[in-house]
Amino acid sequence: MKRATRGIALAVLAVVLAGCGGDPAGRANGDSLEGHESATSLTLSAEQVRVAIPSGGSLPEGWIGGNWASKPQVDEGAKAAKECGPDTQTSCAGLTAYGHRSVETKENAESTGKGAPVWFHIYSFDTAENAGVAFKGLAANKRKQASQGGSPPAPLTISAGADETDAFSEDVSGEYSVQVMMRVGGVVVYLKGYDQRKPDDLQGLAKLQIDRIRKTAEGKNPDA
């Protein structure tokens, strides 16, 4: 009886350890490390997307509102699909809303003379499954475009608490570009930074965006 009980205990322990070994906490997602690949049941309405987009007062130190598009804009229906389709190269099935805004740093604006904005793009879907399809399409499409730019994408590690993440930077004729793609539940996030000479600076923006999405989905005020 004791031997049987011990055998059962060892079997249970093996299952637990196997589960831990399957945790992708240390596994690379594209070039970026994440460890939350469970199917989070998180979705946002159009109004929640508007709330989740970082407000001016929530930006990390040094970041300010960008150009004319510094205020959050949110679209639904065909207008949202028109933005989602070209980015993800998918039908964007289940898309409920699309939101965007731009930010920049005074330092980048002055050093480049071009503003050097970072764009936030949020695509909200009805299910994590539909968002997952769009995320994979987005990552594949942006890497394909980057590979055609003449300079191979450089690995970029971003850890913001998303379910899936892919990120890279590239230098095309002195123009520095940073692209971060993330999925949390049914929401896909795409950050595109133009002429960003410090790619790691997007880590703070990425984490801020994921945190705001989670808080908004929980019914909390992300600015509190």
Short mmCIF file of C-alpha atoms in Angstrom, two decimals:
data_model
loop_
_atom_site.label_atom_id
_atom_site.label_comp_id
_atom_site.label_asym_id
_atom_site.label_seq_id
_atom_site.Cartn_x
_atom_site.Cartn_y
_atom_site.Cartn_z
CA MET A 1 0.00 0.00 0.00
CA LYS A 2 2.82 2.39 0.91
CA ARG A 3 4.61 1.54 -2.32
CA ALA A 4 1.44 2.24 -4.35
CA THR A 5 0.88 5.54 -2.57
CA ARG A 6 4.49 6.54 -3.19
CA GLY A 7 4.10 5.63 -6.87
CA ILE A 8 1.05 7.85 -7.20
CA ALA A 9 2.86 10.73 -5.47
CA LEU A 10 5.82 10.41 -7.82
CA ALA A 11 3.52 10.35 -10.83
CA VAL A 12 1.78 13.52 -9.67
CA LEU A 13 5.14 15.19 -9.04
CA ALA A 14 6.29 14.25 -12.56
CA VAL A 15 3.18 15.85 -14.07
CA VAL A 16 3.74 19.01 -12.05
CA LEU A 17 7.38 19.20 -13.08
CA ALA A 18 6.47 18.56 -16.71
CA GLY A 19 4.01 21.43 -16.49
CA CYS A 20 6.72 23.67 -15.14
CA GLY A 21 9.10 22.58 -17.84
CA GLY A 22 6.50 23.47 -20.45
CA ASP A 23 6.18 27.01 -19.13
CA PRO A 24 7.63 29.23 -21.89
CA ALA A 25 8.96 31.79 -19.40
CA GLY A 26 12.45 31.45 -20.79
CA ARG A 27 11.47 30.67 -24.38
CA ALA A 28 12.03 33.21 -27.11
CA ASN A 29 8.98 34.69 -28.81
CA GLY A 30 10.53 36.02 -31.97
CA ASP A 31 13.41 38.03 -30.54
CA SER A 32 11.59 38.95 -27.37
CA LEU A 33 11.15 37.00 -24.14
CA GLU A 34 7.69 36.48 -22.69
CA GLY A 35 6.21 33.91 -20.38
CA HIS A 36 2.45 34.25 -20.47
CA GLU A 37 1.26 32.25 -23.47
CA SER A 38 -1.99 31.10 -21.88
CA ALA A 39 -5.20 31.97 -23.67
CA THR A 40 -6.17 35.02 -21.63
CA SER A 41 -9.87 35.79 -22.04
CA LEU A 42 -9.44 39.55 -22.27
CA THR A 43 -11.31 41.77 -24.72
CA LEU A 44 -11.94 45.53 -25.00
CA SER A 45 -14.85 47.52 -26.38
CA ALA A 46 -14.23 50.56 -28.58
CA GLU A 47 -14.57 52.88 -25.59
CA GLN A 48 -12.22 50.71 -23.53
CA VAL A 49 -9.66 50.90 -26.32
CA ARG A 50 -9.85 54.69 -26.10
CA VAL A 51 -9.27 54.53 -22.35
CA ALA A 52 -6.43 52.01 -22.64
CA ILE A 53 -4.40 54.11 -25.07
CA PRO A 54 -1.80 55.97 -22.95
CA SER A 55 -2.85 59.45 -21.89
CA GLY A 56 -0.42 62.34 -21.84
CA GLY A 57 -0.09 62.26 -18.07
CA SER A 58 0.72 58.55 -17.99
CA LEU A 59 3.72 58.60 -20.33
CA PRO A 60 7.17 57.65 -18.97
CA GLU A 61 9.51 60.51 -18.12
CA GLY A 62 10.81 62.26 -21.23
CA TRP A 63 7.93 61.25 -23.48
CA ILE A 64 5.39 63.82 -24.65
CA GLY A 65 2.43 63.99 -27.00
CA GLY A 66 3.49 63.82 -30.63
CA ASN A 67 2.16 65.62 -33.67
CA TRP A 68 -1.43 66.17 -34.77
CA ALA A 69 -2.19 62.53 -33.93
CA SER A 70 -1.18 62.79 -30.28
CA LYS A 71 -4.82 62.43 -29.16
CA PRO A 72 -6.27 58.91 -29.08
CA GLN A 73 -8.37 58.06 -32.14
CA VAL A 74 -10.68 55.02 -32.24
CA ASP A 75 -12.45 53.45 -35.22
CA GLU A 76 -14.93 50.61 -35.58
CA GLY A 77 -16.41 48.58 -38.40
CA ALA A 78 -15.14 48.95 -41.95
CA LYS A 79 -12.87 51.86 -41.04
CA ALA A 80 -11.09 49.77 -38.41
CA ALA A 81 -10.82 46.79 -40.77
CA LYS A 82 -9.27 49.05 -43.42
CA GLU A 83 -6.40 49.75 -41.02
CA CYS A 84 -6.09 46.20 -39.69
CA GLY A 85 -6.05 44.32 -43.00
CA PRO A 86 -2.90 45.85 -44.55
CA ASP A 87 -0.97 45.60 -41.26
CA THR A 88 -1.81 41.97 -40.49
CA GLN A 89 -2.42 40.67 -44.02
CA THR A 90 -5.46 38.82 -42.63
CA SER A 91 -9.24 39.24 -42.89
CA CYS A 92 -9.22 40.59 -39.30
CA ALA A 93 -12.12 38.32 -38.37
CA GLY A 94 -13.71 39.32 -35.08
CA LEU A 95 -12.19 42.81 -35.04
CA THR A 96 -14.23 45.11 -32.80
CA ALA A 97 -12.16 48.31 -32.66
CA TYR A 98 -8.90 49.96 -33.67
CA GLY A 99 -7.21 52.79 -31.80
CA HIS A 100 -4.02 54.79 -32.28
CA ARG A 101 -2.00 57.80 -31.18
CA SER A 102 1.60 59.04 -31.40
CA VAL A 103 4.17 60.17 -28.83
CA GLU A 104 7.74 61.42 -29.02
CA THR A 105 10.61 62.66 -26.90
CA LYS A 106 11.89 66.21 -26.99
CA GLU A 107 15.43 64.84 -27.30
CA ASN A 108 14.62 62.77 -30.39
CA ALA A 109 12.64 65.56 -31.98
CA GLU A 110 15.51 68.01 -31.58
CA SER A 111 18.28 65.58 -32.63
CA THR A 112 16.55 64.35 -35.77
CA GLY A 113 14.52 67.40 -36.72
CA LYS A 114 11.77 65.02 -37.84
CA GLY A 115 9.80 64.51 -34.66
CA ALA A 116 10.85 60.82 -34.40
CA PRO A 117 7.42 59.63 -33.23
CA VAL A 118 6.37 56.30 -31.77
CA TRP A 119 2.93 55.16 -32.86
CA PHE A 120 0.61 53.09 -30.67
CA HIS A 121 -1.79 50.85 -32.61
CA ILE A 122 -4.35 48.73 -30.73
CA TYR A 123 -6.53 46.13 -32.45
CA SER A 124 -9.25 44.63 -30.25
CA PHE A 125 -10.88 41.32 -31.20
CA ASP A 126 -13.81 39.32 -29.87
CA THR A 127 -11.64 36.32 -28.92
CA ALA A 128 -8.03 35.51 -28.11
CA GLU A 129 -8.05 33.03 -31.00
CA ASN A 130 -8.91 35.71 -33.58
CA ALA A 131 -6.35 38.04 -32.03
CA GLY A 132 -3.74 35.29 -32.24
CA VAL A 133 -4.28 34.91 -35.98
CA ALA A 134 -3.90 38.66 -36.46
CA PHE A 135 -0.80 38.79 -34.26
CA LYS A 136 0.96 36.09 -36.25
CA GLY A 137 0.02 37.82 -39.50
CA LEU A 138 1.24 41.17 -38.19
CA ALA A 139 4.60 39.78 -37.03
CA ALA A 140 5.18 37.89 -40.29
CA ASN A 141 4.22 40.89 -42.41
CA LYS A 142 6.41 43.39 -40.58
CA ARG A 143 9.43 41.08 -40.61
CA LYS A 144 8.95 40.47 -44.32
CA GLN A 145 8.82 44.21 -44.96
CA ALA A 146 11.91 44.75 -42.80
CA SER A 147 13.87 42.07 -44.66
CA GLN A 148 13.19 43.91 -47.91
CA GLY A 149 14.64 47.13 -46.54
CA GLY A 150 18.24 46.16 -47.20
CA SER A 151 19.36 45.80 -43.57
CA PRO A 152 18.53 42.65 -41.54
CA PRO A 153 16.42 43.28 -38.43
CA ALA A 154 18.37 43.37 -35.17
CA PRO A 155 17.07 41.35 -32.17
CA LEU A 156 15.23 43.40 -29.56
CA THR A 157 14.14 41.95 -26.21
CA ILE A 158 10.92 43.39 -24.82
CA SER A 159 9.25 41.94 -21.73
CA ALA A 160 5.98 43.69 -20.95
CA GLY A 161 3.75 40.92 -19.59
CA ALA A 162 2.01 40.09 -22.86
CA ASP A 163 0.88 36.63 -23.97
CA GLU A 164 2.95 36.84 -27.15
CA THR A 165 5.66 39.27 -28.23
CA ASP A 166 7.86 39.86 -31.27
CA ALA A 167 10.20 42.84 -31.57
CA PHE A 168 13.12 44.07 -33.64
CA SER A 169 14.98 47.19 -34.74
CA GLU A 170 16.56 48.09 -38.07
CA ASP A 171 18.80 50.71 -39.61
CA VAL A 172 17.93 51.62 -43.19
CA SER A 173 20.23 54.29 -44.61
CA GLY A 174 20.62 55.95 -41.23
CA GLU A 175 16.88 55.82 -40.49
CA TYR A 176 16.36 53.88 -37.28
CA SER A 177 13.11 51.94 -36.95
CA VAL A 178 11.81 49.94 -33.98
CA GLN A 179 8.82 47.62 -34.16
CA VAL A 180 7.16 45.89 -31.22
CA MET A 181 4.20 43.54 -31.66
CA MET A 182 2.34 42.08 -28.69
CA ARG A 183 -0.86 40.19 -27.91
CA VAL A 184 -2.67 40.06 -24.59
CA GLY A 185 -5.86 38.04 -24.71
CA GLY A 186 -8.03 39.36 -27.53
CA VAL A 187 -5.99 42.55 -28.00
CA VAL A 188 -3.10 43.06 -30.40
CA VAL A 189 -0.66 45.94 -29.88
CA TYR A 190 1.71 47.31 -32.49
CA LEU A 191 4.30 49.96 -31.57
CA LYS A 192 6.21 51.53 -34.46
CA GLY A 193 9.06 53.90 -33.64
CA TYR A 194 10.58 56.08 -36.34
CA ASP A 195 14.23 57.11 -36.10
CA GLN A 196 14.56 55.78 -32.57
CA ARG A 197 18.28 55.78 -31.81
CA LYS A 198 17.73 54.03 -28.47
CA PRO A 199 15.56 50.96 -29.25
CA ASP A 200 15.44 49.88 -25.61
CA ASP A 201 13.48 53.05 -24.85
CA LEU A 202 10.38 51.28 -26.16
CA GLN A 203 10.46 48.85 -23.23
CA GLY A 204 8.77 51.40 -20.97
CA LEU A 205 6.11 52.24 -23.55
CA ALA A 206 5.38 48.57 -24.21
CA LYS A 207 4.93 47.75 -20.53
CA LEU A 208 2.81 50.85 -20.00
CA GLN A 209 0.48 49.81 -22.81
CA ILE A 210 0.03 46.22 -21.62
CA ASP A 211 -0.57 47.37 -18.02
CA ARG A 212 -3.22 49.85 -19.18
CA ILE A 213 -4.98 47.21 -21.26
CA ARG A 214 -5.15 44.81 -18.32
CA LYS A 215 -6.40 47.47 -15.90
CA THR A 216 -9.01 48.71 -18.36
CA ALA A 217 -10.29 45.17 -18.98
CA GLU A 218 -10.63 44.74 -15.21
CA GLY A 219 -12.78 47.85 -15.00
CA LYS A 220 -10.08 49.92 -13.31
CA ASN A 221 -9.01 53.44 -14.18
CA PRO A 222 -5.54 53.07 -15.81
CA ASP A 223 -4.69 56.65 -14.88
CA ALA A 224 -5.39 56.13 -11.16
#
